[in-house]
Structure formats: structure tokens, C-alpha cells
Amino acid sequence: MSKFFKRIGKRIVAGLVMILAVSSFTFFLVHFMPGNPVQTKLNTLIEEGIPPLQAQAQVRSMYGFIPHQPLYIQYFHYVWQVLHLNLGKSISYSGVPVMHLLLKAMPWTVIMVLTGLAVSFIIGITAGVIASVKRNSKLGDGLLLLSTFLHGIPQFIMALGLAYVFTTIFKIFPFGAPYNAAISPGFTIPFIGSLARHAVLPIAAYAISGFGAWALTMRASVTSVLGDDYILAAELRGVTPSIRLRYIARNAMLPLFTILTLSVGFMFGGSIFIETIFDYPGLGYTINTALAARDYPLMDGAFLMITAAVIIATIVADLLYTVLDPRIQRI
Amino acid sequence: MATANLPTSHEHIKPWTPPTFWSIAWKALRRKPSRMLGLGILVFYVLMAVFGPMLYPANLPTNPANIYASPSWAHPLGTDFEGTDVLALIVTGSRYVLYSAGLAAFFTVSIGAILGLVSGYFRGWPEAIIMRIADFFLTVPGFPLLVVLSTVWNFGNPVSMGLVLGLTGWAALARAVRSQTLSLRERSFVEAARGLGLSRRQIVFGEVFPNTAPYVAMHFLLAITGSIYLEVGLFFLGVVPFSTNNWGVMLNLAFSQAGAMYSTRALPYLLSPLFCIMSLTFGIVLFLGAVDEVLNPRLRSV
């Protein structure tokens, strides 16, 4: 068990190092940006008649930077602030802390991505098992072709296509907001119904774009497990087909955890497209609007947050794998 | 006269020649019609990108009196919000998409293969540094990274686009090549090469690299599809300023400017670039099966 905790500890330290690396990256990015926004902001504040010291304090709280200090002091100050979850202040929402805006955006992204992940996982696994068991039939070939095809379609094309087909050509689902603005938010049945109706297409876009990878890997994994000796032994013992399938599925699912980490990154990254297309005020949408508004503290904050979400999800996937596959713990 | 039936000379017995690369490739292609289809799609789009733009004037004519026209003989795919022929936009836009995707795949594969070989063969501190950087690019979600990078680097022209996609996308290949190199460097033929006193450069690029080449070639094709997705996505979001017309710009204009999402009359305008991207990706995926078979002798059935 102590090895288990050692493993967790190692992963968490690696995750923290990664978050430090990403925050250093955003620091140098803003620092070497053409036109130097920090200096420009400082100059405009001074031109507006604000005393230099007060202007410096304002810029400092906005970007987390101290102009006129050696680079390394600026850097340590910035990283220190990030470690204290202080990501500076937004420019376009003048003066609102970036963290405050991100905490509001976070649930939209996390809930949508996790739901999409769960749906694509369930459909993908089922399709993969069927495609493998029936691999010499029309059904198996069809499923293989379908998952190869869907695997190749970019996420935003899927989202655009779904949006166009189901909101413009066939007006089945509403388009362009997380919920109907006429209904006041709260724990009421119409509001939750509206939320769910608006969420169908974005979740479908996440799920369909992630489905192919799961199905293809599960198919390959099941096919390799099918030939194993313990399956033959179970058949000879005369287990029922449903128990046999359970043996197969449990063992074939283990390699999928490596896909889980890739898939999580892919889906959080794709949130830029899906949230922009469906007008969901999540982290990806925040990156895009902050970029258009030249609100760099907000953009960097949202980027850092998405990366942190991917890192945390990767650690969770790794731990789940350790718990589910007893072979790892023994090593 | 019993010997009359026996061949008196060896003239008409053809000496056995190993099948050439092209005959193996042709066989692999012919085995499944879907692979021929994939090759056909690829050739079609490459020809479109190379020769297509020559058929149209540099500045496509606009016609305010004929916006969102339905498909007709004059405009096979209809017209856009300015009255420009959609087919002309597709054809002239294909050059940017294919050119920069090809460059991006080239940079991805070159950087990934070289760093993978170096870190796998030389081990030690180069490996440690390269793999930490690879971890960074593997963890950070690629698309948001490109969006953030666009604030400091205006990578709109095809060469810069290829370079930036290569610089952010090499990590997965480097990891794979490294792990193959780790096993290859212990094989006897590499040991023999070391014993013969070949230089390290000759061993890495002359002995080890050819053995990783099949995987690298596969990755090249996959990198093309990935790059198309990313570059069209960047233009679709409007992150990179539009310099030339391409499919991503078309999608962006259809989605945000022209209001195509709210009316069915712009159907051909929105669907044409979508269809092109999907069919090109699909063609590459189909073709990949044949490449896999040519490069992995074990998959060839006798």
C-alpha cells in the first residue's frame, strides 16, 4: 500500500511541476509579446494623469507583473501569485479578478466534457466489443468503418454539422445559448429541462468525436483477449456466454486507460470549438473571447485552468488504473 | 530420345527477382477497393491544389446581385454572401490547406524523428531534457496552446503555419521513435556497426533510422490529417488573420459573418468546405491501410 501512496505522491508532484512550467510559459509569453502590453498599459495610465507609483500598483494587480524590476524578480512574483491562485485582474471586465470569472466558467466546461466523455466511453466500449465479437460479419465491418470514419472527423466539423442539421435544417433543438433566457435560473423543472435540451447537441458533439478512438482500441483489445488461454479455459469449464463476455470485457478494458488520458486532453482542448459554436460560457469560450478582446490575463488564466484540468484528470485516470489493475500494485 | 523433354539450356528459366517496392505497393493498393478510393481522393485534391488555382483569376469576381445562389451550371456549388462562386473558392483555397498541412507534417516528422533518435541513442542528459519538453507538449492541450501562441506570433503564412504546427506537434512521435531506438540500439547489427568503427552519425541515421522509417512514414500521413484539422480550426475561430482564402476562412465567414447558420439558403456554401475536409481526411485514412501493409511485411499475405 505504501507503494500506492508513493505513486500518488509522484504523480501529484509531477502535476505541480507541469503547472509551474505552464505558468512560466504564460509569463514569458506576455513578457515577450510584441508591443509589450504591460508597458503600454503603464504608459497609458501615466498619460491619463495617474501618478506613476499608483499606475505601477494598478498594472501589478492586473497582470501580476511589476514593471521596472529585474526579470527574475518579476518571474518569481508572478509564479508566487499563481501558486496562491491569484491570476491577476481581467481587462475587458474591468478590474474583476480573473479567478472569479474562471470559477464561473469552469462548471460549464467540466460538466460538458465529463458527460461527453462518459457517453462516448459507454457507446465506444459497446461498439468495440460488438465489432470484435462479430468481426467476420457485415455488422462488425460496418462498425469498424463507422468508427474509423468518425475518428477522422475533426471535432468542430462534427459540432458545426450537428448544429446545422438539427437547428437550421430540422428545427429540433435550440441553438446558441446554454439555456432559454426567458426561464429564470433555479432548481425548477422547466429550467432544468431547458438546460438539458440545450446540452444535447454539444454533448453529442463531444461524444461522437471521442467515440471512434474508444471503439477502435476496444475492438483491438477484445480481439487480443479472445485468444487468451483463460478464455478458452472458461469456455471448457462451460461458463455461460454472458459470464464469458464479462471475463473478456474486464480484461480488455485495461489498455483503454491510456486512451483516457489522451481523450481528456483532446476534449478539453476541443472545448474552444464546441463552446464557441454553441455559445456556452465555459473555459474554451473564455479563451476565445478574451483573445478577441485582447484581455491577456483572462486568456492566460483560462489556458492555465484548462491545462490544470487535463493534469488533474490524467492523475485521476492513472489512480483508477492502479486501483482496477491489481497487477500494477504488486510491482 | 528420352532426354528431348528436358531443357537443354537455362535460357527460358527466368531468374527469380525480388518484387520491387512499386509492385508490392501496387499489390497492396489493389487488394482492397477502399484503398484505391483513398489514393484517388488524395490525387484528386493534390491536383486541385497544384493546378486548380491557375484556372481562376487572382481576385475572384463578386456579384452583389447574385448572393447565395442555388447550385446551377454557372455556379455548380452556388455562390457565397458576396456572390462569389463557391467552387472557385474551394479550388483556390485548397492550395493553402494542402501546402501548409504538408509542411506541418514534414516539420513534425523531422523534429520528432531526430529528437527521438537522439534521446534514444545517446541517453543521458539529452534524453532527460528532450523527454521533459515532450511531456510538456503532450500534456498541454494542443489547440488552446496554438491560440495562446497566436498572440505573440502571427503565423498566418503557410510556412510559419507549418513550422508552428511542427514545433507543437512532434512530442508523440519523438516518444515512439525513442522507445524503438532504445530497443534497436541493443541489437547485434548496431553492435556490429559500432565494432566496424562507424561514426555515431552514421550509426544513428544509417543503421537505426531506417528501422524506424515505417512508423515515421505512417506518422507523416497522420500528421497531415491532424494539421488540416488544426489549421482549418485556427482560421475557423478567426485566431489567425486572414491573408489568403482557404477552407477555414470560408467556414469562419459562413459561420460568423454570413449568418449561414440561420438560413438554409447558404447550405452549399457552408457544406462545401465541410465536405472537402471530411473527404480528404477520409481519403488519407483509407490510404493509410495500404501504406501500413507495404511498410510492415508481416501484414502482407502470401
XYZ file of C-alpha atoms in Angstrom:
633
model
C 0.000 0.000 0.000
C 2.869 2.346 0.698
C 3.952 1.931 -2.924
C 0.468 3.031 -3.944
C 0.792 6.267 -1.971
C 4.297 6.766 -3.296
C 2.898 6.533 -6.784
C 0.160 9.071 -5.984
C 2.729 11.399 -4.459
C 4.975 11.141 -7.508
C 2.098 11.908 -9.847
C 0.966 14.924 -7.815
C 4.495 16.354 -7.710
C 4.825 15.823 -11.472
C 1.490 17.595 -11.956
C 2.599 20.569 -9.863
C 5.850 20.809 -11.834
C 3.805 20.826 -15.026
C 1.555 23.634 -13.730
C 4.696 25.613 -12.847
C 6.040 25.026 -16.358
C 2.802 26.219 -17.933
C 2.670 29.326 -15.768
C 6.286 30.119 -16.664
C 5.297 29.719 -20.288
C 2.424 32.212 -19.986
C 4.688 34.604 -18.058
C 7.284 34.719 -20.826
C 4.558 34.817 -23.444
C 3.062 38.027 -22.065
C 6.535 39.359 -21.435
C 7.770 38.933 -24.988
C 4.511 39.874 -26.626
C 5.023 42.399 -29.432
C 4.113 45.859 -28.212
C 4.663 44.770 -24.582
C 1.106 45.156 -23.215
C 2.323 45.646 -19.639
C 4.499 48.619 -20.517
C 1.820 50.020 -22.836
C -0.819 49.795 -20.129
C 1.536 51.511 -17.687
C 2.242 54.314 -20.152
C -1.425 54.924 -20.926
C -2.234 55.033 -17.207
C 0.519 57.627 -16.654
C -0.706 59.627 -19.625
C -4.201 59.600 -18.128
C -2.733 61.526 -15.224
C -2.407 58.725 -12.670
C 0.766 59.125 -10.554
C 3.494 56.638 -11.665
C 3.549 54.754 -8.354
C -0.203 54.269 -8.343
C -0.116 53.267 -12.022
C 2.528 50.657 -11.212
C 0.359 49.247 -8.454
C -2.596 49.040 -10.827
C -0.612 47.247 -13.540
C 0.787 44.938 -10.899
C -2.641 43.845 -9.703
C -3.839 43.492 -13.291
C -1.084 41.358 -14.818
C 0.676 40.211 -11.678
C 3.774 41.938 -13.093
C 5.991 44.598 -11.578
C 7.449 46.705 -14.350
C 10.923 48.243 -13.778
C 12.101 45.244 -11.756
C 14.694 42.697 -12.861
C 13.159 39.880 -14.882
C 13.769 37.178 -12.300
C 12.017 39.140 -9.553
C 9.038 39.673 -11.849
C 9.049 35.973 -12.638
C 9.116 34.815 -9.028
C 6.425 37.301 -8.122
C 4.210 36.011 -10.941
C 4.705 32.345 -10.080
C 4.123 33.080 -6.380
C 0.841 34.744 -7.235
C -0.215 31.807 -9.454
C 0.551 29.368 -6.618
C -1.759 31.448 -4.440
C -4.456 31.153 -7.103
C -4.170 34.839 -7.881
C -4.262 35.128 -11.657
C -4.451 38.917 -11.853
C -7.385 41.023 -12.948
C -9.350 40.999 -16.152
C -9.057 43.921 -18.567
C -12.281 43.577 -20.535
C -14.386 43.081 -17.363
C -12.508 45.971 -15.841
C -10.969 45.019 -12.541
C -12.818 41.746 -11.876
C -10.350 39.102 -10.615
C -9.606 36.537 -13.319
C -10.104 33.699 -10.827
C -13.628 34.888 -10.163
C -14.504 34.775 -13.899
C -12.839 31.388 -14.329
C -14.705 29.831 -11.406
C -17.942 30.869 -13.095
C -16.861 29.409 -16.443
C -15.345 26.203 -15.065
C -18.532 24.196 -14.273
C -19.865 24.559 -17.828
C -16.717 23.082 -19.336
C -16.123 20.381 -16.741
C -19.712 19.122 -16.727
C -19.977 19.088 -20.523
C -16.593 17.429 -21.052
C -17.164 14.766 -18.392
C -20.673 13.967 -19.661
C -19.371 13.767 -23.219
C -16.530 11.556 -22.056
C -18.875 9.208 -20.184
C -21.294 8.934 -23.129
C -18.512 8.346 -25.676
C -16.911 5.786 -23.349
C -20.119 3.762 -22.963
C -21.046 3.839 -26.660
C -17.442 3.293 -27.784
C -16.863 0.287 -25.498
C -20.126 -1.333 -26.556
C -19.398 -0.766 -30.229
C -15.842 -2.048 -29.807
C -16.980 -5.298 -28.155
C -19.636 -5.902 -30.815
C -17.215 -5.070 -33.641
C -14.701 -7.550 -32.248
C -17.030 -10.442 -31.414
C -18.852 -10.109 -34.758
C -15.715 -9.187 -36.704
C -16.374 -11.595 -39.549
C -19.843 -10.271 -40.276
C -21.350 -7.252 -42.022
C -22.180 -5.686 -38.638
C -18.565 -5.876 -37.469
C -17.192 -4.475 -40.717
C -19.751 -1.678 -40.665
C -18.917 -0.723 -37.074
C -15.194 -0.747 -37.868
C -15.687 1.512 -40.882
C -18.001 3.826 -38.929
C -15.591 4.230 -36.047
C -12.617 4.771 -38.373
C -14.614 7.426 -40.205
C -15.859 9.187 -37.053
C -12.356 9.020 -35.580
C -11.104 11.012 -38.546
C -13.657 13.814 -38.379
C -12.428 16.946 -36.614
C -14.426 17.998 -33.579
C -15.508 21.395 -34.860
C -16.753 19.893 -38.098
C -18.856 17.480 -36.084
C -20.193 20.339 -33.966
C -20.921 22.564 -36.975
C -22.584 19.719 -38.843
C -24.756 18.748 -35.867
C -25.704 22.364 -35.231
C -26.614 22.953 -38.846
C -28.590 19.768 -39.335
C -30.536 19.822 -36.078
C -31.124 23.529 -35.558
C -31.301 25.056 -39.044
C -32.491 22.346 -41.413
C -34.602 20.402 -38.912
C -35.520 22.729 -36.089
C -35.426 20.049 -33.389
C -33.007 21.562 -30.881
C -32.461 25.177 -29.817
C -29.227 26.858 -30.821
C -26.824 29.355 -29.371
C -27.220 29.543 -25.571
C -26.803 27.260 -22.563
C -30.476 27.727 -21.572
C -33.596 29.605 -22.579
C -33.135 33.171 -21.350
C -36.883 33.559 -20.770
C -36.790 30.999 -17.943
C -35.274 32.273 -14.714
C -32.424 30.080 -13.438
C -33.162 27.901 -10.412
C -33.985 24.357 -9.389
C -37.228 24.298 -11.334
C -38.361 21.650 -13.780
C -38.669 23.991 -16.801
C -35.182 25.403 -16.209
C -33.520 22.003 -15.877
C -35.456 20.798 -18.912
C -34.225 23.773 -20.894
C -30.640 23.158 -19.738
C -30.872 19.531 -20.836
C -32.394 20.378 -24.222
C -29.652 22.887 -24.954
C -26.968 20.463 -23.799
C -27.936 17.591 -26.131
C -26.064 18.804 -29.224
C -22.804 19.922 -27.557
C -22.608 16.672 -25.587
C -23.339 14.732 -28.767
C -20.505 16.601 -30.494
C -18.075 15.704 -27.704
C -19.318 12.120 -27.553
C -19.285 11.358 -31.278
C -15.834 12.847 -31.783
C -14.412 10.794 -28.917
C -16.284 7.600 -29.724
C -14.067 6.365 -32.581
C -10.878 6.119 -30.533
C -12.605 4.097 -27.804
C -14.282 1.748 -30.262
C -11.108 1.068 -32.260
C -8.971 0.430 -29.186
C -11.613 -1.731 -27.508
C -12.005 -3.758 -30.689
C -8.262 -4.425 -30.913
C -8.050 -5.172 -27.194
C -11.001 -7.595 -27.165
C -9.637 -9.364 -30.234
C -6.326 -9.970 -28.481
C -8.010 -11.139 -25.241
C -10.294 -13.552 -27.142
C -7.354 -15.776 -27.970
C -6.033 -15.960 -24.418
C -5.853 -19.248 -22.558
C -8.073 -18.278 -19.637
C -10.938 -17.532 -22.007
C -10.531 -20.967 -23.558
C -10.363 -22.462 -20.062
C -13.564 -20.652 -19.110
C -15.251 -21.964 -22.259
C -14.146 -25.507 -21.439
C -15.462 -25.100 -17.897
C -18.774 -24.329 -19.569
C -19.450 -20.799 -18.346
C -22.456 -19.074 -19.830
C -21.801 -16.652 -22.701
C -22.679 -13.657 -20.529
C -20.093 -14.573 -17.882
C -17.556 -15.256 -20.631
C -18.239 -11.808 -22.054
C -17.707 -10.300 -18.604
C -14.300 -12.010 -18.360
C -13.363 -10.633 -21.747
C -14.617 -7.101 -21.143
C -12.912 -6.733 -17.753
C -9.528 -7.669 -19.120
C -9.886 -5.879 -22.425
C -10.783 -2.601 -20.741
C -7.413 -2.135 -19.042
C -5.458 -0.801 -22.046
C -8.183 1.807 -22.525
C -6.940 3.855 -19.596
C -4.038 5.084 -21.697
C -6.606 6.425 -24.169
C -8.497 8.081 -21.330
C -5.651 10.493 -20.661
C -5.330 11.353 -24.358
C -9.066 11.703 -24.706
C -9.383 14.074 -21.758
C -6.799 16.422 -23.242
C -8.434 16.236 -26.637
C -11.874 17.061 -25.250
C -10.770 19.933 -23.017
C -8.839 21.303 -25.991
C -11.890 20.944 -28.209
C -14.000 22.924 -25.768
C -12.790 26.062 -27.586
C -14.671 24.990 -30.693
C -17.723 23.428 -29.159
C -18.331 26.221 -26.660
C -17.819 28.858 -29.347
C -20.171 27.168 -31.766
C -22.889 26.541 -29.175
C -22.314 29.753 -27.180
C -21.505 28.043 -23.890
C -19.794 30.402 -21.425
C -17.108 27.876 -20.417
C -13.307 27.979 -20.356
C -12.800 27.472 -24.090
C -15.281 30.215 -24.906
C -13.479 32.446 -22.391
C -10.124 31.866 -24.155
C -11.640 32.810 -27.483
C -13.494 35.935 -26.314
C -10.542 37.063 -24.177
C -8.292 36.740 -27.221
C -10.644 38.853 -29.325
C -10.820 41.471 -26.544
C -7.006 41.407 -26.053
C -7.664 40.511 -22.403
C -4.395 38.610 -21.910
C -4.604 37.961 -18.146
C -8.000 36.321 -18.640
C -6.801 34.333 -21.654
C -3.689 33.060 -19.850
C -5.748 32.236 -16.782
C -8.242 30.196 -18.797
C -5.380 28.423 -20.580
C -3.744 27.593 -17.269
C -7.080 26.330 -15.942
C -7.692 24.033 -18.926
C -4.181 22.622 -18.562
C -4.727 22.102 -14.841
C -7.987 20.290 -15.578
C -6.183 17.987 -18.010
C -3.415 17.318 -15.486
C -5.872 16.511 -12.687
C -7.895 14.246 -14.975
C -4.710 12.445 -16.007
C -3.770 11.837 -12.372
C -7.270 10.536 -11.602
C -7.125 8.209 -14.644
C -3.758 6.910 -13.511
C -5.039 6.217 -9.988
C -8.147 4.495 -11.319
C -5.920 2.296 -13.440
C -3.833 1.403 -10.395
C -6.939 0.506 -8.409
C -8.544 -1.526 -11.217
C -5.470 -3.449 -12.344
C -4.056 -5.298 -9.348
C -1.028 -6.331 -11.409
C 0.419 -2.824 -11.186
C 0.339 -2.617 -7.400
C 2.427 -5.707 -6.987
C 5.345 -4.273 -8.940
C 15.297 -39.768 -77.144
C 14.250 -39.595 -73.563
C 16.295 -36.551 -72.940
C 14.412 -34.483 -75.551
C 11.862 -33.266 -72.996
C 14.448 -31.954 -70.644
C 15.543 -28.355 -71.021
C 18.861 -28.229 -72.750
C 19.689 -24.724 -71.694
C 18.650 -22.396 -68.910
C 17.688 -19.572 -71.267
C 13.936 -19.744 -70.792
C 14.038 -20.119 -66.995
C 13.656 -16.629 -65.615
C 15.993 -15.886 -62.753
C 13.999 -15.008 -59.639
C 13.976 -11.301 -58.918
C 12.672 -9.941 -55.646
C 9.467 -7.904 -56.104
C 10.229 -4.219 -56.415
C 8.865 -1.679 -53.974
C 6.390 -0.402 -56.567
C 4.991 -3.820 -57.391
C 4.441 -4.513 -53.669
C 2.789 -1.124 -53.291
C 0.559 -1.720 -56.303
C -0.458 -5.162 -54.956
C -1.283 -3.714 -51.547
C -3.384 -1.000 -53.161
C -5.255 -3.426 -55.391
C -6.156 -5.737 -52.511
C -8.952 -3.527 -51.260
C -11.004 -1.172 -53.427
C -11.273 1.243 -50.478
C -7.504 1.842 -50.701
C -7.746 2.736 -54.385
C -10.554 5.120 -53.456
C -8.349 6.691 -50.800
C -5.476 7.134 -53.267
C -7.902 8.557 -55.827
C -9.198 11.127 -53.331
C -5.649 12.129 -52.399
C -4.525 12.504 -56.024
C -7.671 14.484 -56.801
C -7.033 17.018 -54.032
C -3.313 17.285 -54.787
C -4.070 18.018 -58.448
C -6.696 20.544 -57.333
C -4.177 22.292 -55.099
C -1.391 22.332 -57.680
C -3.241 23.213 -60.874
C -6.677 24.404 -59.728
C -5.763 27.985 -58.743
C -4.313 28.544 -62.247
C -7.819 28.293 -63.683
C -9.087 31.330 -61.789
C -8.091 34.993 -61.717
C -6.146 36.168 -58.677
C -9.087 38.164 -57.375
C -12.311 36.245 -57.687
C -15.183 38.346 -59.054
C -18.013 39.293 -56.719
C -21.597 39.899 -57.738
C -23.870 41.613 -55.202
C -26.903 40.861 -57.351
C -26.409 37.116 -57.074
C -25.696 36.235 -53.447
C -26.470 32.782 -52.023
C -27.438 31.496 -55.457
C -28.544 27.885 -55.616
C -26.327 25.454 -57.485
C -26.600 25.919 -61.249
C -24.469 25.300 -64.358
C -22.725 28.646 -63.954
C -22.129 28.083 -60.225
C -22.057 24.312 -59.542
C -21.889 24.879 -55.769
C -23.815 28.134 -55.645
C -22.410 31.468 -54.511
C -21.423 32.964 -51.157
C -22.526 36.127 -49.352
C -20.703 38.323 -51.879
C -21.874 36.445 -54.952
C -18.515 34.711 -55.486
C -18.582 31.227 -56.948
C -18.200 28.675 -54.117
C -16.461 26.126 -56.355
C -13.819 28.733 -57.213
C -13.329 29.464 -53.508
C -12.931 25.752 -52.753
C -10.417 25.204 -55.543
C -8.300 28.282 -54.824
C -8.480 27.615 -51.092
C -7.214 24.044 -51.382
C -3.635 25.141 -52.149
C -3.098 26.819 -48.776
C -4.673 23.932 -46.868
C -2.612 21.202 -48.530
C 0.633 23.137 -48.767
C 0.767 24.132 -45.113
C -0.510 20.727 -43.933
C 2.254 19.031 -45.930
C 4.857 21.383 -44.480
C 3.462 20.877 -40.984
C 3.669 17.108 -41.344
C 7.228 17.438 -42.676
C 8.322 19.567 -39.703
C 6.502 17.337 -37.200
C 8.129 14.212 -38.554
C 11.627 15.735 -38.907
C 11.688 17.214 -35.416
C 10.050 14.176 -33.842
C 12.281 11.604 -35.548
C 15.553 13.446 -34.909
C 14.797 14.190 -31.257
C 13.516 10.646 -30.738
C 16.654 9.116 -32.279
C 18.993 11.396 -30.349
C 17.306 10.831 -27.000
C 17.009 7.083 -27.532
C 20.528 6.505 -28.805
C 22.602 8.876 -26.697
C 20.568 8.616 -23.466
C 21.896 10.689 -20.555
C 21.082 14.377 -20.198
C 19.863 14.959 -23.798
C 17.243 12.289 -23.233
C 16.161 13.755 -19.915
C 15.775 17.261 -21.330
C 14.044 16.213 -24.551
C 11.598 13.938 -22.768
C 10.638 16.613 -20.209
C 9.882 19.011 -23.074
C 7.931 16.248 -24.821
C 5.906 15.727 -21.628
C 5.038 19.417 -21.641
C 3.684 19.283 -25.219
C 1.874 16.003 -24.595
C 0.064 17.328 -21.530
C -0.845 20.838 -22.602
C -3.903 20.647 -24.867
C -2.666 21.470 -28.368
C -5.357 23.715 -29.694
C -5.537 26.170 -26.764
C -1.723 26.291 -26.873
C -1.832 27.417 -30.503
C -4.465 30.026 -29.680
C -2.287 31.442 -26.896
C 0.799 31.340 -29.146
C -1.033 33.327 -31.813
C -0.815 36.381 -29.539
C 2.972 36.553 -29.907
C 3.499 35.023 -33.321
C 1.461 35.857 -36.384
C 1.800 32.522 -38.128
C -0.695 33.128 -40.922
C 1.501 32.344 -43.946
C 1.801 28.666 -44.882
C 5.473 28.213 -43.918
C 5.036 29.698 -40.445
C 1.824 27.723 -40.020
C 3.674 24.525 -40.881
C 6.502 25.439 -38.545
C 4.289 26.246 -35.573
C 2.285 23.036 -36.007
C 5.538 21.087 -36.248
C 7.029 22.754 -33.186
C 3.971 21.937 -31.064
C 3.182 18.509 -32.512
C 6.415 16.494 -32.506
C 6.206 15.039 -28.998
C 4.145 11.888 -29.630
C 6.393 10.775 -32.497
C 9.575 11.552 -30.542
C 8.375 9.307 -27.703
C 7.557 6.446 -30.058
C 10.824 6.721 -32.009
C 12.765 6.919 -28.751
C 11.288 3.692 -27.410
C 12.001 1.924 -30.721
C 15.562 3.265 -30.717
C 16.082 2.049 -27.145
C 15.418 -1.498 -28.311
C 17.245 -1.157 -31.661
C 20.484 0.144 -30.143
C 20.969 -3.153 -28.304
C 20.547 -5.307 -31.431
C 23.531 -7.128 -32.881
C 23.640 -5.241 -36.202
C 24.072 -1.951 -34.360
C 26.733 -3.547 -32.222
C 28.452 -4.759 -35.413
C 28.299 -1.239 -36.826
C 29.911 0.049 -33.642
C 32.557 -2.645 -33.925
C 33.307 -1.628 -37.515
C 34.092 1.814 -36.196
C 31.301 3.680 -37.974
C 30.754 7.190 -36.737
C 27.854 7.794 -34.367
C 26.102 9.881 -37.002
C 26.364 7.001 -39.482
C 25.009 4.527 -36.943
C 22.071 6.690 -35.877
C 20.985 7.808 -39.338
C 22.304 4.939 -41.461
C 21.542 1.926 -39.251
C 18.949 2.818 -36.624
C 16.792 5.306 -38.525
C 15.867 3.019 -41.489
C 14.356 0.594 -38.975
C 12.060 3.252 -37.540
C 11.197 4.617 -41.011
C 7.945 2.638 -41.482
C 6.481 4.090 -38.305
C 7.704 7.575 -39.229
C 6.105 7.318 -42.675
C 2.772 6.302 -41.139
C 3.013 9.168 -38.751
C 3.630 11.567 -41.643
C 0.221 10.791 -43.131
C -1.483 11.010 -39.747
C 0.249 14.339 -39.135
C -1.246 15.666 -42.374
C -4.797 14.959 -41.188
C -4.032 16.383 -37.747
C -2.535 19.528 -39.259
C -5.507 20.085 -41.551
C -7.773 19.873 -38.523
C -5.697 22.368 -36.530
C -5.061 24.921 -39.273
C -8.637 24.971 -40.535
C -9.740 25.230 -36.896
C -7.485 28.225 -36.279
C -8.912 30.036 -39.302
C -12.433 28.986 -38.400
C -12.105 30.591 -34.975
C -10.551 33.690 -36.562
C -7.474 33.393 -34.337
C -5.053 33.940 -37.228
C -5.565 36.964 -39.502
C -6.808 36.017 -42.963
C -4.133 36.519 -45.597
C -5.372 34.198 -48.306
C -8.586 32.393 -48.974
C -8.813 28.848 -47.643
C -11.396 26.393 -46.339
C -11.072 27.559 -42.754
C -11.670 31.167 -43.769
C -14.742 30.028 -45.695
C -16.098 28.233 -42.634
C -15.409 31.271 -40.480
C -17.205 33.636 -42.833
C -20.086 31.224 -43.286
C -20.480 30.808 -39.536
C -19.855 34.275 -38.133
C -20.287 36.825 -40.916
C -22.795 35.493 -43.352
C -25.270 34.088 -40.837
C -25.293 30.816 -42.736
C -26.256 29.025 -39.539
C -29.622 30.714 -39.519
C -30.786 30.070 -43.064
C -30.874 27.020 -45.280
C -30.169 29.013 -48.453
C -26.453 29.084 -47.605
C -26.410 25.283 -47.368
C -23.954 24.690 -50.262
C -21.671 27.483 -49.047
C -21.336 26.000 -45.553
C -21.317 22.347 -46.559
C -18.721 22.563 -49.374
C -15.665 23.195 -47.172
C -17.025 20.751 -44.569
C -17.342 18.071 -47.223
C -13.850 18.747 -48.607
C -12.161 18.485 -45.207
C -14.059 15.318 -44.351
C -13.445 13.587 -47.679
C -9.753 14.499 -47.705
C -9.297 13.155 -44.157
C -11.250 10.054 -45.087
C -9.097 9.529 -48.191
C -5.926 9.683 -46.120
C -7.321 7.242 -43.541
C -8.273 4.755 -46.285
C -4.883 5.096 -47.988
C -3.120 4.540 -44.671
C -4.133 0.846 -44.718
C -2.134 0.261 -47.911
C 0.900 2.158 -46.587
C 0.785 0.091 -43.410
C 0.793 -3.116 -45.398
C 3.697 -2.080 -47.660
C 5.837 -0.973 -44.748
C 5.036 -3.855 -42.356
C 5.993 -7.038 -44.226
C 4.231 -9.177 -41.631
C 0.823 -7.848 -42.707
C 1.393 -8.941 -46.327
C -0.470 -12.121 -47.031
C 1.356 -14.515 -49.322
